[in-house]
Short mmCIF file of C-alpha atoms in Angstrom, two decimals:
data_model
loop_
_atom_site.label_atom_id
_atom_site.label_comp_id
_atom_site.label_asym_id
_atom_site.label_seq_id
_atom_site.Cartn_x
_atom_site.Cartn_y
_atom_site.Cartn_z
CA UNK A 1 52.68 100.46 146.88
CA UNK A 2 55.79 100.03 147.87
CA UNK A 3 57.10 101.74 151.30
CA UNK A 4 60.37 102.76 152.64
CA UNK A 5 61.50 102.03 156.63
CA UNK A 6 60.47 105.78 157.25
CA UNK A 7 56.73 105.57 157.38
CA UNK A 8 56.11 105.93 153.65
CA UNK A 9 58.83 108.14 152.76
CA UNK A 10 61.28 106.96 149.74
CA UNK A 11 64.63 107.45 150.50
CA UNK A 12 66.00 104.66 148.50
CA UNK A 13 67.67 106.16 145.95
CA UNK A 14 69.26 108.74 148.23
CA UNK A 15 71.27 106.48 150.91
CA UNK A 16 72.09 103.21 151.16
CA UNK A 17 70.90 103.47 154.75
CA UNK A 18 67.31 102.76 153.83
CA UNK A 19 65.23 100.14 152.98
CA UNK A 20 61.81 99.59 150.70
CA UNK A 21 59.45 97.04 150.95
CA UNK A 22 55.99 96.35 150.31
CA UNK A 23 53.43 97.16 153.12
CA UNK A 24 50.10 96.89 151.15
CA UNK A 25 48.74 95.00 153.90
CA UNK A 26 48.94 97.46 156.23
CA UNK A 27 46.12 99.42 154.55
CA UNK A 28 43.52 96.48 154.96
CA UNK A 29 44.64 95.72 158.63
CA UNK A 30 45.20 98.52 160.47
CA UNK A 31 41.72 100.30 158.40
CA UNK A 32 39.71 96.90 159.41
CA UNK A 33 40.91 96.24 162.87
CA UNK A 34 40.51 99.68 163.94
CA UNK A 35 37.08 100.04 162.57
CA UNK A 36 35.73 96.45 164.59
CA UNK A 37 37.66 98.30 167.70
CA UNK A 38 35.90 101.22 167.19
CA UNK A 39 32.15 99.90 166.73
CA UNK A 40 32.99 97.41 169.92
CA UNK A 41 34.90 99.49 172.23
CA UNK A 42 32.58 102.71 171.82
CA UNK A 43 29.68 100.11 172.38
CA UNK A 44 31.08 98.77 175.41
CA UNK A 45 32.87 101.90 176.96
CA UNK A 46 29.39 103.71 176.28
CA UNK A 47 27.76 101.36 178.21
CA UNK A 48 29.95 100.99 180.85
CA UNK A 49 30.15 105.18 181.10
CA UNK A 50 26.73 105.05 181.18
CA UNK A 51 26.09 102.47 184.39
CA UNK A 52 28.81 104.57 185.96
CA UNK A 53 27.49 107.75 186.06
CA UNK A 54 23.68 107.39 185.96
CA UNK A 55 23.66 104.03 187.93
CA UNK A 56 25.90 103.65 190.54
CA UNK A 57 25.00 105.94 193.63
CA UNK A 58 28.29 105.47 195.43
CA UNK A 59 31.89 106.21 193.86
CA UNK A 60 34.65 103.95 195.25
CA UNK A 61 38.19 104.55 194.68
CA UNK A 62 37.65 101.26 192.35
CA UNK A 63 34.90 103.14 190.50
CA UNK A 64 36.83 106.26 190.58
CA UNK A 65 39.79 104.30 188.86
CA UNK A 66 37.32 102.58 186.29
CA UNK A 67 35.56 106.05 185.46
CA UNK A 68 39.38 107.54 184.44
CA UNK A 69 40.31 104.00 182.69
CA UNK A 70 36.98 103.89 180.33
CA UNK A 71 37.36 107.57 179.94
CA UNK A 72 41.12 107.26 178.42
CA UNK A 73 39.26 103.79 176.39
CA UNK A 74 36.61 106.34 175.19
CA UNK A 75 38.76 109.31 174.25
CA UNK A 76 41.13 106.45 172.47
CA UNK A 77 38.57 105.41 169.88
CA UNK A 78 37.42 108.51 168.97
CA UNK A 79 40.64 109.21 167.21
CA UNK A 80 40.48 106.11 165.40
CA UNK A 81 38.05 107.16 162.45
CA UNK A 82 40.66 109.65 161.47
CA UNK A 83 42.87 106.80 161.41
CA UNK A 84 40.73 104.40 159.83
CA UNK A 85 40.33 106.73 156.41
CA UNK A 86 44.29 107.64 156.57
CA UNK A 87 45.44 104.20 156.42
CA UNK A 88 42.84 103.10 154.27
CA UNK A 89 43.54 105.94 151.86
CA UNK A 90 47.20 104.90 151.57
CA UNK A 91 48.82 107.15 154.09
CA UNK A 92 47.25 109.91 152.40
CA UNK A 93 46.77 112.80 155.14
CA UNK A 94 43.58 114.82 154.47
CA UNK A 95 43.82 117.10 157.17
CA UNK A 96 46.77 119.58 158.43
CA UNK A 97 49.56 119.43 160.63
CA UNK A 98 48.00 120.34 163.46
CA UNK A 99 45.08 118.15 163.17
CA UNK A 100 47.90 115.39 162.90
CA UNK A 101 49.98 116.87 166.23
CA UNK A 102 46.36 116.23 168.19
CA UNK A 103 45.52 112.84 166.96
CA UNK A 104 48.61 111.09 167.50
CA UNK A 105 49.00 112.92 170.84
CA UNK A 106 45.38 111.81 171.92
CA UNK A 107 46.30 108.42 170.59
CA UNK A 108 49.07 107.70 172.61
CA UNK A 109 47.97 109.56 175.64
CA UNK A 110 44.77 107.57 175.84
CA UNK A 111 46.85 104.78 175.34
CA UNK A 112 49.33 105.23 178.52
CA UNK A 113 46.79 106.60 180.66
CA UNK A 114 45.04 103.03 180.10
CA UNK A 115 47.83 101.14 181.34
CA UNK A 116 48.42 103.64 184.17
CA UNK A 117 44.66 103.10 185.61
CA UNK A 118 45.26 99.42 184.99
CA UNK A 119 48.17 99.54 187.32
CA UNK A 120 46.25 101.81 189.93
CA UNK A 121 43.38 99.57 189.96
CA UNK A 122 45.42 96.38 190.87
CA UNK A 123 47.42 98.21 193.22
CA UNK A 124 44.22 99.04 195.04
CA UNK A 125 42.86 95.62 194.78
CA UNK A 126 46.50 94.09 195.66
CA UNK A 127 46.13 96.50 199.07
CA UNK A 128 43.19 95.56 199.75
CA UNK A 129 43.58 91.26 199.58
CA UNK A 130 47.16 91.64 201.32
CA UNK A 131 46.29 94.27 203.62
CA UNK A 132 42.55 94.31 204.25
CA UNK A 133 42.44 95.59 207.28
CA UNK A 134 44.57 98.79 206.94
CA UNK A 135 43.18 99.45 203.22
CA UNK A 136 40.49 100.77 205.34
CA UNK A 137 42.10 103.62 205.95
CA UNK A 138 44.54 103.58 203.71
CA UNK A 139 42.07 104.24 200.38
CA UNK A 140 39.30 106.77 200.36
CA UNK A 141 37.55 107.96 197.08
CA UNK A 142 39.43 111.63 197.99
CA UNK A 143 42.65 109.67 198.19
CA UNK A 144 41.65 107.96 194.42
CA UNK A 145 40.75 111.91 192.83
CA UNK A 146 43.27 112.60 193.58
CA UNK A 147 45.86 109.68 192.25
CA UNK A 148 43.86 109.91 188.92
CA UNK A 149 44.94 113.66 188.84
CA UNK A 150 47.92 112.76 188.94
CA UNK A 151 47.70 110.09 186.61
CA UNK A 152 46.43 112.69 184.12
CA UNK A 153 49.46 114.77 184.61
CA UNK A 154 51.59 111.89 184.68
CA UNK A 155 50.50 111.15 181.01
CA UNK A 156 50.06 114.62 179.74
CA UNK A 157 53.20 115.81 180.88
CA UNK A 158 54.98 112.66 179.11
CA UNK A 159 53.23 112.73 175.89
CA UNK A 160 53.63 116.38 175.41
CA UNK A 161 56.85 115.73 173.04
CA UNK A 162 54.71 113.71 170.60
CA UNK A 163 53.10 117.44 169.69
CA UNK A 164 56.56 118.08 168.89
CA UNK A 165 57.56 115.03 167.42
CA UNK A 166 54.52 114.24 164.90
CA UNK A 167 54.86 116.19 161.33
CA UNK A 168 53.43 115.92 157.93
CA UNK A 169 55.09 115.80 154.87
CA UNK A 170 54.08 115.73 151.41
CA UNK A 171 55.54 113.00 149.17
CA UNK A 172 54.80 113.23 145.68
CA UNK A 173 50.99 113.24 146.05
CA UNK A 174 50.55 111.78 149.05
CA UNK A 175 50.81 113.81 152.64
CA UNK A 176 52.32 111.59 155.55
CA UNK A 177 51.21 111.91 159.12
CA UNK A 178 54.27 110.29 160.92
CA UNK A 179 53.37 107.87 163.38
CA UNK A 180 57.23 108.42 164.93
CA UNK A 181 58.67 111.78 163.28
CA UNK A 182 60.33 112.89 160.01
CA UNK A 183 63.04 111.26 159.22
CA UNK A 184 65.90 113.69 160.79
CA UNK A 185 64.30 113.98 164.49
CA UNK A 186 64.39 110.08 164.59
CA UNK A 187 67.27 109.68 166.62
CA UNK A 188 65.85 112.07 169.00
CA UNK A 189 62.68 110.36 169.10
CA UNK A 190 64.28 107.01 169.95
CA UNK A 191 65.41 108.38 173.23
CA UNK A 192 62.24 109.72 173.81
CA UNK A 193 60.51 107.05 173.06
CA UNK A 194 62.37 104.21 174.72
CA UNK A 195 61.64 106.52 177.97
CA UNK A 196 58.17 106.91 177.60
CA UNK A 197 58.38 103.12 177.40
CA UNK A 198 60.31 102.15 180.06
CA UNK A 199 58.46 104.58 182.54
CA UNK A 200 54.87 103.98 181.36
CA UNK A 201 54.75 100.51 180.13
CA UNK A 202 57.48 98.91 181.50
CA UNK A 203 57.13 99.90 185.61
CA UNK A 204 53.59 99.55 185.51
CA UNK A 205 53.89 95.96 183.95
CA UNK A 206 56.62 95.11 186.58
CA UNK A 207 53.77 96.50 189.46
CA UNK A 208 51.65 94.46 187.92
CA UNK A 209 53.29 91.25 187.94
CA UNK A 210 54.63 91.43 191.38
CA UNK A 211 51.21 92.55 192.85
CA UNK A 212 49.90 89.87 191.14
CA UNK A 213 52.47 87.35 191.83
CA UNK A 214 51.84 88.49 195.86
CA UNK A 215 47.84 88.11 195.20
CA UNK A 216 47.48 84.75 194.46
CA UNK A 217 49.86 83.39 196.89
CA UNK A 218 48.12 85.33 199.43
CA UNK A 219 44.71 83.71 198.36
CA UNK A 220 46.21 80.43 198.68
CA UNK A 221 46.25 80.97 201.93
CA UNK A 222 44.47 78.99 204.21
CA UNK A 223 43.90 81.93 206.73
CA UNK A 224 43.21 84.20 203.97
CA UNK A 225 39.16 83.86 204.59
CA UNK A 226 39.41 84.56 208.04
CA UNK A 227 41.49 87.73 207.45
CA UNK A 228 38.68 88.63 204.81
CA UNK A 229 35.96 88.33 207.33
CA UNK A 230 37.88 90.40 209.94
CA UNK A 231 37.81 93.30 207.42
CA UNK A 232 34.55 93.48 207.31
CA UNK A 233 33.85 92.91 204.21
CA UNK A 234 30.21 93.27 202.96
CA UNK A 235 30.65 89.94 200.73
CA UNK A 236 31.78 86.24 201.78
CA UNK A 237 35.04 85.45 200.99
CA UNK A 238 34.64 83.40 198.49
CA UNK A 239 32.57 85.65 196.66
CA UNK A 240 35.69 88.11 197.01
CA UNK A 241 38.04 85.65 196.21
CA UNK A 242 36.23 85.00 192.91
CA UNK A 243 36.18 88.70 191.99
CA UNK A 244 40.07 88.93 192.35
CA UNK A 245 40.53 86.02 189.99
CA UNK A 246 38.53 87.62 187.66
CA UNK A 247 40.31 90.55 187.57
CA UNK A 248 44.34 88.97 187.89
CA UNK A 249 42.97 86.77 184.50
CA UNK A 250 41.43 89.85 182.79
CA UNK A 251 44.40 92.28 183.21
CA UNK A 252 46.81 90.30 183.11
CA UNK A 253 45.14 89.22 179.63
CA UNK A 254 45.52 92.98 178.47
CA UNK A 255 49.07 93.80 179.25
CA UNK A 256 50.01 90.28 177.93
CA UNK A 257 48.15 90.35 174.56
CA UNK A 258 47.62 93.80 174.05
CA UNK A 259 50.42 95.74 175.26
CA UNK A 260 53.32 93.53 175.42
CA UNK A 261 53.48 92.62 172.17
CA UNK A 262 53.25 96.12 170.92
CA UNK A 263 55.90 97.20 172.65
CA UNK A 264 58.02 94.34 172.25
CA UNK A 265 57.56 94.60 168.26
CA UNK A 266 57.85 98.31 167.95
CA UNK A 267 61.01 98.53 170.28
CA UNK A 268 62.85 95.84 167.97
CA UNK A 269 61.63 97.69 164.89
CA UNK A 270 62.67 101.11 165.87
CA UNK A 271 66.56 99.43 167.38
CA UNK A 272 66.55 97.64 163.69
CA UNK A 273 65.90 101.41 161.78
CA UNK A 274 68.54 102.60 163.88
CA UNK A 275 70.78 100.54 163.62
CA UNK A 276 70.86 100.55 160.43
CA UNK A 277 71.15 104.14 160.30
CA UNK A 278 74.37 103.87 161.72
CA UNK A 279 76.03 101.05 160.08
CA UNK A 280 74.19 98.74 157.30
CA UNK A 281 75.74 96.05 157.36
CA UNK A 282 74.29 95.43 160.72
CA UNK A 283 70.88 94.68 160.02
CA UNK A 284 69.70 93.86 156.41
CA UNK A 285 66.69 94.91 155.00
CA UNK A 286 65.11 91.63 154.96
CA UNK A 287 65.16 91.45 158.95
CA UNK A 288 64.32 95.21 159.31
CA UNK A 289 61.01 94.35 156.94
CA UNK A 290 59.94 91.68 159.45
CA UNK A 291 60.58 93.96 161.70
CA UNK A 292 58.60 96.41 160.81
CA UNK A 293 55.89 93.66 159.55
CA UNK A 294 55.58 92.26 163.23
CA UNK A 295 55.17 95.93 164.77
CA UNK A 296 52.36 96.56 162.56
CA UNK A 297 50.74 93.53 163.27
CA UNK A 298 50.86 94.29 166.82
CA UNK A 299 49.19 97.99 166.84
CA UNK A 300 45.85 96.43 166.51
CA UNK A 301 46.06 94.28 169.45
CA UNK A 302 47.10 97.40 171.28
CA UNK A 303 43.95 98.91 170.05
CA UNK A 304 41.99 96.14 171.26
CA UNK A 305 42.81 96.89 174.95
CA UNK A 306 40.20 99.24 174.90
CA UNK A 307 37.36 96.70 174.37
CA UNK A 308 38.54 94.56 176.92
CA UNK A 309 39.22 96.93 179.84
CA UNK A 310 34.85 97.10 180.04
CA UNK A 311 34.74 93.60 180.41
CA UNK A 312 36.92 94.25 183.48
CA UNK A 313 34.27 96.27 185.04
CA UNK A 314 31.56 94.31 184.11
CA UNK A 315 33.16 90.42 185.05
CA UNK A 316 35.22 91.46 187.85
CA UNK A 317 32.35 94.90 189.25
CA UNK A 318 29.55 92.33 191.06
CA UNK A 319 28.35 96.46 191.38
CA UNK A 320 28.24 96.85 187.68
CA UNK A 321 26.46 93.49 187.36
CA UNK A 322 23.40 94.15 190.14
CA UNK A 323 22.95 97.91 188.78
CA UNK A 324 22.41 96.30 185.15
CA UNK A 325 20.40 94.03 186.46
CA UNK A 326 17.92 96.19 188.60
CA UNK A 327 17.49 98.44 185.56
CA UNK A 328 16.14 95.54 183.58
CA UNK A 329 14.34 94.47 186.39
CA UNK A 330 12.60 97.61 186.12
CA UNK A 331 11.83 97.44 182.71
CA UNK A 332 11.40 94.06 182.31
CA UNK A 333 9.48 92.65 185.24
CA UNK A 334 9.69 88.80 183.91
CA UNK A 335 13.09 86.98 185.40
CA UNK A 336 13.56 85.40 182.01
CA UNK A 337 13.61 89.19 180.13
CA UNK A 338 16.17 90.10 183.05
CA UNK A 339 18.51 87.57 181.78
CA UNK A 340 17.91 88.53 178.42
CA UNK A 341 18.54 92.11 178.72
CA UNK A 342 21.70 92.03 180.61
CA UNK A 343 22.75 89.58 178.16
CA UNK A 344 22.40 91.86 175.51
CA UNK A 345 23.74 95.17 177.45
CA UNK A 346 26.82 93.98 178.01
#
């Protein structure tokens, strides 16, 4: 099936302003790599919900950030069955406009409000090696309710517009759910969406990085440990030192394979459709089909962030680890069994 540069709808013979090209792969990919994100990530998010809430007796504002992050993560896969049976029906929307308003909105909210908790949990742990001493009274788990609030209506607030912006349409016998917006409102939803970009991917990668960047020259420190200890930290400092490495590796693995790439592809694809738009002559069709190729290839890695934002809790949460670990203990009274079932729980 061939498919135009406006998510499925034919313009061709209409304007010289748009482009077809063949996509068929698109409806293996996106239908297989969502469905192994969804079987994973609900496993692990379920699992990591479930030591959360039933197993750990005391919140922290790190748990309190890891609760909202694996909530977004478990919210996010849930729209992906609907997903899953669109693209692997063709682009074929089964269910009405509204229905398609919701899951795109859900889909990208989920999405940003990932990255957001991402960024609030390395903040907190940035505070906390750089400043140990006054984290102490700097972060309480009131203080972390209350960021994730805001968080919430951060993400809300900004992904409103995409209940706006999402339509259906029905093309010959097919009914498109637009992953941007119909054709006419594109221009608008450029704008929009090089915003939403800029303000919830962008920033909170730049955070990141520098928090990051101040981290590990801070644990390089030779008088690092001896700061640790006057904090009072519960842990040695090696111990602690170990965690943070953990967690630098894992999320910085997440924004740089997951989200970086999406971004990166989609914002080239949607400057390409534009551009041409306006003049084309600019961009031929040829570059605006890789394009467009490399942006799809991309969305599933974005997907994938939500089965590796559990392995953050469980690698980098010692918490996470022990709380596993008793339950089998208490199930399992052989050492051997222990290893064995924590093995296979996370």
């Amino acid at each position: 099936m061939a498919s135009s540069d406006f998510d499925g709808t034919n313009q061709t013979n209409f304007s010289a302003f748009y482009c077809e090209f063949n996509e068929e792969f698109k409806y293996i990919l996106l239908p297989v790599s969502y469905a192994l994100v969804f079987v994973i990530g609900l496993a692990l998010n379920a699992t990591a919900l479930y030591v959360i809430v039933f197993r750990t007796k005391r919140w922290k504002p790190s748990t309190i950030y890891m609760f909202n992050l694996t909530m977004c993560d478990t919210l996010y896969v849930f729209t992906l069955p609907f997903l899953i049976y669109y693209y692997a029906d063709e682009n074929d929307w089964p269910f009405s406009e509204p229905f398609c308003k919701v899951i795109r909105f859900l889909f990208y909210a989920n999405l940003y409000g990932s990255i957001l908790f991402l960024c609030c949990i390395s903040l907190h742990r940035f505070v906390g090696i750089c400043y140990p001493v006054r984290s102490l009274n700097w972060f309480s788990a009131r203080r972390a309710r209350l960021i994730s609030v805001a968080v919430w209506a951060c993400v809300l607030f900004c992904q409103a517009p995409v209940l706006y912006f999402s339509r259906t349409r029905d093309v010959d016998t097919e009914r498109i759910c637009y992953d941007t917006t119909s054709p006419e409102l594109f221009d608008d939803f450029l704008v929009y969406s090089s915003v939403v970009s800029v303000l919830m991917f962008a920033l909170p990668f730049m955070v990141v990085m520098v928090c990051y960047g101040l981290m590990v020259k801070k644990l390089l420190e030779p008088s690092w440990s001896s700061e640790g200890r006057a904090a009072g930290a519960r842990r040695g400092p090696a111990t602690s030192k170990k965690k943070s490495v953990k967690m630098i590796i894992i999320v910085l693995a997440a924004f740089m394979l997951c989200f970086l790439p999406f971004h990166l592809t989609r914002s080239l694809y949607y400057s390409f459709r534009y551009l041409r738009q306006v003049d084309p002559t600019q961009i031929s069709c040829s570059l605006l089909e890789a394009s467009s190729v490399a942006y799809k290839v991309t969305r599933p890695l974005a997907s994938a962030n939500s089965c590796v934002d559990p392995i953050l809790y469980f690698l980098a949460g010692q918490d996470a680890r022990s709380n596993l670990t008793n339950k089998c203990k208490q199930s399992l009274p052989k050492p051997r069994s222990v290893n064995h079932c924590l093995t296979t729980q996370l």
